Amino acid sequence: MLKKYRTLWLTADEPSLLEIVDQRYLPHEIRTQVLKNVSDTAAALRDMQVRGAPLIGVAAAFGMYLAALENPSDAFLHQSACELKASRPTAVNLAWAVDLQLEHLLPLKPDQRIQAALNYAIKLGDDDVEQCRRIGEHGLQIIQEIEKNKNKLEPMLEPINIMTHCNAGWLACLDWGTATSPMYHAHESGLNIHVWVSETRPRNQGASLTAWELSEAKVPHTVVPDNACGHLMQKGLVDLVIVGSDRSTASGDVCNKIGTYLKALAAKANNIPFYAALPSSTIDWTMDDGLKEIPIEQRDAKEVTHIQGLVGSELKEVQLTPKASPVKNFGFDVTPRDLVTGIITERGVCQASREGLAALFPEDAIEEETLHE
Amino acid sequence: MLKKYRTLWLTADEPSLLEIVDQRYLPHEIRTQVLKNVSDTAAALRDMQVRGAPLIGVAAAFGMYLAALENPSDAFLHQSACELKASRPTAVNLAWAVDLQLEHLLPLKPDQRIQAALNYAIKLGDDDVEQCRRIGEHGLQIIQEIEKNKNKLEPMLEPINIMTHCNAGWLACLDWGTATSPMYHAHESGLNIHVWVSETRPRNQGASLTAWELSEAKVPHTVVPDNACGHLMQKGLVDLVIVGSDRSTASGDVCNKIGTYLKALAAKANNIPFYAALPSSTIDWTMDDGLKEIPIEQRDAKEVTHIQGLVGSELKEVQLTPKASPVKNFGFDVTPRDLVTGIITERGVCQASREGLAALFPEDAIEEETLHE
């Protein structure tokens, strides 16, 4: 069973080496890669060998451990932190994890920093697994409620159709996933669920990663082009949408993979609940207006013009677009809070609002007045 | 200049053979194919060697000519009409053109039918070119109006950003296109326009056909994944959306390539005008509620699981999805009339409503009472 893999781990006999599943080759090949230093880690983040908001944070924390191994000086740790943070500008977990490591390490003597960095990276990883598990438990209750209302006469007669976007699965984390955690919990508890997996152009993380995960876990699912998602909702074939998030504002605006906003609009128009599932590390407490304030990463045009797939048993990249046509490739979009039914966090489900989030995380919430001073 | 091509023509020295540009190989290769009989024509329609609502109609009319050449009997013409109509169930032009040919031919003596079928197919083609030209003239006025409001201080300072979906270009017709005709007219009249070309998964007609057309005609354009369209609108980067239609109801609901509905929702949410450009042959006067009544074609899963592109100078097909994951592939969706700012027809622009369409086409409109008797 592939589920035994984690998305990253230290080489058993040489804990100075970090290993990852290189997710660029999934679902067709399971390749692993060794990261020897902080530059390797930054490159793995930038090239999306590891991706997904929570995993990005944990990988970057381990990157800081590799940095400390190389040179535990203040200067080198600062420089490494910058290099890691620049690799993916939108994901808030990246900066969050790197800054936590810095805060944690700088007060220590250089010779204590290596072990401390390792311990802290491991702790962040363990925290992630636990948070994802809890998100699943809270999200499960939403699915149970829908089951109760949908199949009043005969329990589980009709499957609960859940739509998701991109990959907010265990491949995006260390285990469970965020958006998928409620689905895995529902499936394990015996509920009859079916997942609509939106392909998620241009990188197809839905079609290649989420579909592969669900297939391995035997969760019933169907891959559809992103374009089909409105039609499925119009036709009553979706009971619930759950997506992840790369950064959310303190006011409940949700930044996630490009195309999420279109799903949220269609859910609203068809009275379908739309949830974002996210660990609180994804919340940027300093931000209020997501559309204005969150920087949207523009990625390489080649992600749109070319695509990789199998020819026989070989991986090949083909060009899709005419050579003379320019291309733009925005990585994310922002779903305004009024389109979000609720946010599923490790502490429970809340309204997508400043009040809702602050009630669950009073210690993190910054007063709005302070924020704008 | 490639613009010299038409999308179909009779072989010059042998008018019993129909030739087409096989659009499955664009933008990478310009291949033509000979259609010898009605079965070849039905296969070319089904496999989308020729596609696009207006072109489908004209191709099917020529298919009826090939049928008459083969056997001009009533029985064979009826059988051929069924075969052609079954090849693409959603497109109303197909049934429309085939039925017109039948009505036209059946009253004639069999020995007169061949020439009559040819003349009528040619006439339908000529009508299509003229209708598309007029759609362009009417749509041009909308663009001129936007230009006036956008660039009040200095004409043409900022480009007018027009978004389109799929290919409703000259490749979908014989010339001009429907949705693209206003763009070509605007470009030729010297307006500063820029077109956002939505990739249009799964068959990528935007990225491969519309982008290629615009590139050949030197119209500034940028290809984006379908998922980016909401983001572009949120960010104020879209002034106008123009799409085509495969079938519209008498009440103004617009059925078009899957994903159109999502663009319409985003346009509405961001106060961006959303127009459908269509010849009146696309209007199904017998239908009222598009969402309930228009049959939505489900197409081969392989269009989602596999994609074709260039490797070096060779065309290859690659597999994208995990082999164990099921796939659904809906060809179209319905945009309800309340999301449509207006319909651009060969007779002018009207509201997407029964009253609006009936005012332009009083001779076609059926009274609502009659419809439901």
PDB file of N, CA and C in Angstrom, chain B residues 164-201:
ATOM      1  N   THR B 164     -12.981  35.369 -24.431  1.00  0.00           N
ATOM      2  CA  THR B 164     -13.838  34.411 -25.127  1.00  0.00           C
ATOM      3  C   THR B 164     -13.545  33.001 -24.640  1.00  0.00           C
ATOM      4  N   HIS B 165     -14.377  32.063 -25.053  1.00  0.00           N
ATOM      5  CA  HIS B 165     -14.265  30.680 -24.595  1.00  0.00           C
ATOM      6  C   HIS B 165     -14.380  29.790 -25.814  1.00  0.00           C
ATOM      7  N   CYS B 166     -13.667  28.710 -25.803  1.00  0.00           N
ATOM      8  CA  CYS B 166     -13.732  27.720 -26.879  1.00  0.00           C
ATOM      9  C   CYS B 166     -13.370  28.380 -28.213  1.00  0.00           C
ATOM     10  N   ASN B 167     -13.843  27.821 -29.319  1.00  0.00           N
ATOM     11  CA  ASN B 167     -13.611  28.454 -30.601  1.00  0.00           C
ATOM     12  C   ASN B 167     -14.933  28.704 -31.292  1.00  0.00           C
ATOM     13  N   ALA B 168     -15.332  29.968 -31.284  1.00  0.00           N
ATOM     14  CA  ALA B 168     -16.464  30.400 -32.087  1.00  0.00           C
ATOM     15  C   ALA B 168     -15.888  31.341 -33.130  1.00  0.00           C
ATOM     16  N   GLY B 169     -14.842  30.893 -33.772  1.00  0.00           N
ATOM     17  CA  GLY B 169     -14.094  31.682 -34.744  1.00  0.00           C
ATOM     18  C   GLY B 169     -14.409  31.223 -36.158  1.00  0.00           C
ATOM     19  N   TRP B 170     -13.622  31.684 -37.123  1.00  0.00           N
ATOM     20  CA  TRP B 170     -13.951  31.297 -38.508  1.00  0.00           C
ATOM     21  C   TRP B 170     -13.773  29.804 -38.707  1.00  0.00           C
ATOM     22  N   LEU B 171     -12.956  29.185 -37.878  1.00  0.00           N
ATOM     23  CA  LEU B 171     -12.806  27.726 -37.962  1.00  0.00           C
ATOM     24  C   LEU B 171     -14.093  26.998 -37.573  1.00  0.00           C
ATOM     25  N   ALA B 172     -14.951  27.690 -36.818  1.00  0.00           N
ATOM     26  CA  ALA B 172     -16.223  27.087 -36.411  1.00  0.00           C
ATOM     27  C   ALA B 172     -17.306  27.372 -37.448  1.00  0.00           C
ATOM     28  N   CYS B 173     -16.957  28.172 -38.460  1.00  0.00           N
ATOM     29  CA  CYS B 173     -17.941  28.628 -39.449  1.00  0.00           C
ATOM     30  C   CYS B 173     -17.311  28.423 -40.813  1.00  0.00           C
ATOM     31  N   LEU B 174     -17.690  29.255 -41.752  1.00  0.00           N
ATOM     32  CA  LEU B 174     -16.953  29.269 -43.012  1.00  0.00           C
ATOM     33  C   LEU B 174     -15.998  30.451 -43.048  1.00  0.00           C
ATOM     34  N   ASP B 175     -16.407  31.552 -42.445  1.00  0.00           N
ATOM     35  CA  ASP B 175     -15.565  32.747 -42.413  1.00  0.00           C
ATOM     36  C   ASP B 175     -15.986  33.611 -41.217  1.00  0.00           C
ATOM     37  N   TRP B 176     -15.168  34.522 -40.773  1.00  0.00           N
ATOM     38  CA  TRP B 176     -15.446  35.496 -39.708  1.00  0.00           C
ATOM     39  C   TRP B 176     -15.607  34.887 -38.312  1.00  0.00           C
ATOM     40  N   GLY B 177     -16.397  33.826 -38.208  1.00  0.00           N
ATOM     41  CA  GLY B 177     -16.749  33.317 -36.885  1.00  0.00           C
ATOM     42  C   GLY B 177     -17.946  34.048 -36.327  1.00  0.00           C
ATOM     43  N   THR B 178     -18.414  33.608 -35.164  1.00  0.00           N
ATOM     44  CA  THR B 178     -19.523  34.306 -34.503  1.00  0.00           C
ATOM     45  C   THR B 178     -18.951  35.194 -33.390  1.00  0.00           C
ATOM     46  N   ALA B 179     -18.478  34.595 -32.298  1.00  0.00           N
ATOM     47  CA  ALA B 179     -17.927  35.396 -31.199  1.00  0.00           C
ATOM     48  C   ALA B 179     -16.708  36.201 -31.646  1.00  0.00           C
ATOM     49  N   THR B 180     -15.926  35.664 -32.581  1.00  0.00           N
ATOM     50  CA  THR B 180     -14.717  36.385 -32.999  1.00  0.00           C
ATOM     51  C   THR B 180     -15.010  37.466 -34.034  1.00  0.00           C
ATOM     52  N   SER B 181     -16.170  37.416 -34.669  1.00  0.00           N
ATOM     53  CA  SER B 181     -16.426  38.368 -35.753  1.00  0.00           C
ATOM     54  C   SER B 181     -16.372  39.822 -35.262  1.00  0.00           C
ATOM     55  N   PRO B 182     -16.988  40.141 -34.093  1.00  0.00           N
ATOM     56  CA  PRO B 182     -16.829  41.515 -33.581  1.00  0.00           C
ATOM     57  C   PRO B 182     -15.351  41.858 -33.313  1.00  0.00           C
ATOM     58  N   MET B 183     -14.573  40.858 -32.886  1.00  0.00           N
ATOM     59  CA  MET B 183     -13.148  41.124 -32.617  1.00  0.00           C
ATOM     60  C   MET B 183     -12.401  41.409 -33.913  1.00  0.00           C
ATOM     61  N   TYR B 184     -12.650  40.597 -34.946  1.00  0.00           N
ATOM     62  CA  TYR B 184     -11.982  40.849 -36.223  1.00  0.00           C
ATOM     63  C   TYR B 184     -12.414  42.204 -36.798  1.00  0.00           C
ATOM     64  N   HIS B 185     -13.686  42.506 -36.675  1.00  0.00           N
ATOM     65  CA  HIS B 185     -14.155  43.808 -37.172  1.00  0.00           C
ATOM     66  C   HIS B 185     -13.504  44.957 -36.390  1.00  0.00           C
ATOM     67  N   ALA B 186     -13.402  44.801 -35.061  1.00  0.00           N
ATOM     68  CA  ALA B 186     -12.785  45.853 -34.237  1.00  0.00           C
ATOM     69  C   ALA B 186     -11.307  46.014 -34.606  1.00  0.00           C
ATOM     70  N   HIS B 187     -10.610  44.900 -34.750  1.00  0.00           N
ATOM     71  CA  HIS B 187      -9.187  44.945 -35.091  1.00  0.00           C
ATOM     72  C   HIS B 187      -8.994  45.600 -36.460  1.00  0.00           C
ATOM     73  N   GLU B 188      -9.825  45.215 -37.421  1.00  0.00           N
ATOM     74  CA  GLU B 188      -9.690  45.785 -38.774  1.00  0.00           C
ATOM     75  C   GLU B 188     -10.026  47.271 -38.803  1.00  0.00           C
ATOM     76  N   SER B 189     -10.904  47.689 -37.872  1.00  0.00           N
ATOM     77  CA  SER B 189     -11.261  49.108 -37.862  1.00  0.00           C
ATOM     78  C   SER B 189     -10.261  49.928 -37.046  1.00  0.00           C
ATOM     79  N   GLY B 190      -9.197  49.277 -36.586  1.00  0.00           N
ATOM     80  CA  GLY B 190      -8.115  50.018 -35.928  1.00  0.00           C
ATOM     81  C   GLY B 190      -8.257  50.162 -34.426  1.00  0.00           C
ATOM     82  N   LEU B 191      -9.273  49.550 -33.835  1.00  0.00           N
ATOM     83  CA  LEU B 191      -9.405  49.620 -32.372  1.00  0.00           C
ATOM     84  C   LEU B 191      -8.296  48.807 -31.703  1.00  0.00           C
ATOM     85  N   ASN B 192      -7.954  49.247 -30.491  1.00  0.00           N
ATOM     86  CA  ASN B 192      -6.900  48.583 -29.717  1.00  0.00           C
ATOM     87  C   ASN B 192      -7.552  47.512 -28.841  1.00  0.00           C
ATOM     88  N   ILE B 193      -7.594  46.284 -29.342  1.00  0.00           N
ATOM     89  CA  ILE B 193      -8.205  45.214 -28.542  1.00  0.00           C
ATOM     90  C   ILE B 193      -7.177  44.157 -28.163  1.00  0.00           C
ATOM     91  N   HIS B 194      -7.478  43.471 -27.079  1.00  0.00           N
ATOM     92  CA  HIS B 194      -6.663  42.327 -26.642  1.00  0.00           C
ATOM     93  C   HIS B 194      -7.634  41.237 -26.199  1.00  0.00           C
ATOM     94  N   VAL B 195      -7.395  40.023 -26.635  1.00  0.00           N
ATOM     95  CA  VAL B 195      -8.341  38.935 -26.362  1.00  0.00           C
ATOM     96  C   VAL B 195      -7.745  37.934 -25.366  1.00  0.00           C
ATOM     97  N   TRP B 196      -8.485  37.677 -24.280  1.00  0.00           N
ATOM     98  CA  TRP B 196      -8.132  36.590 -23.364  1.00  0.00           C
ATOM     99  C   TRP B 196      -8.741  35.306 -23.921  1.00  0.00           C
ATOM    100  N   VAL B 197      -7.903  34.387 -24.283  1.00  0.00           N
ATOM    101  CA  VAL B 197      -8.367  33.129 -24.871  1.00  0.00           C
ATOM    102  C   VAL B 197      -8.338  32.053 -23.795  1.00  0.00           C
ATOM    103  N   SER B 198      -9.511  31.588 -23.416  1.00  0.00           N
ATOM    104  CA  SER B 198      -9.601  30.566 -22.385  1.00  0.00           C
ATOM    105  C   SER B 198      -9.320  29.208 -23.031  1.00  0.00           C
ATOM    106  N   GLU B 199      -8.392  28.491 -22.443  1.00  0.00           N
ATOM    107  CA  GLU B 199      -7.894  27.229 -22.998  1.00  0.00           C
ATOM    108  C   GLU B 199      -9.005  26.276 -23.478  1.00  0.00           C
ATOM    109  N   THR B 200     -10.058  26.124 -22.640  1.00  0.00           N
ATOM    110  CA  THR B 200     -11.218  25.285 -22.977  1.00  0.00           C
ATOM    111  C   THR B 200     -10.941  23.786 -22.954  1.00  0.00           C
ATOM    112  N   ARG B 201     -10.579  23.311 -21.762  1.00  0.00           N
ATOM    113  CA  ARG B 201     -10.480  21.868 -21.551  1.00  0.00           C
ATOM    114  C   ARG B 201     -11.863  21.259 -21.672  1.00  0.00           C
TER     115      ARG B 201
END
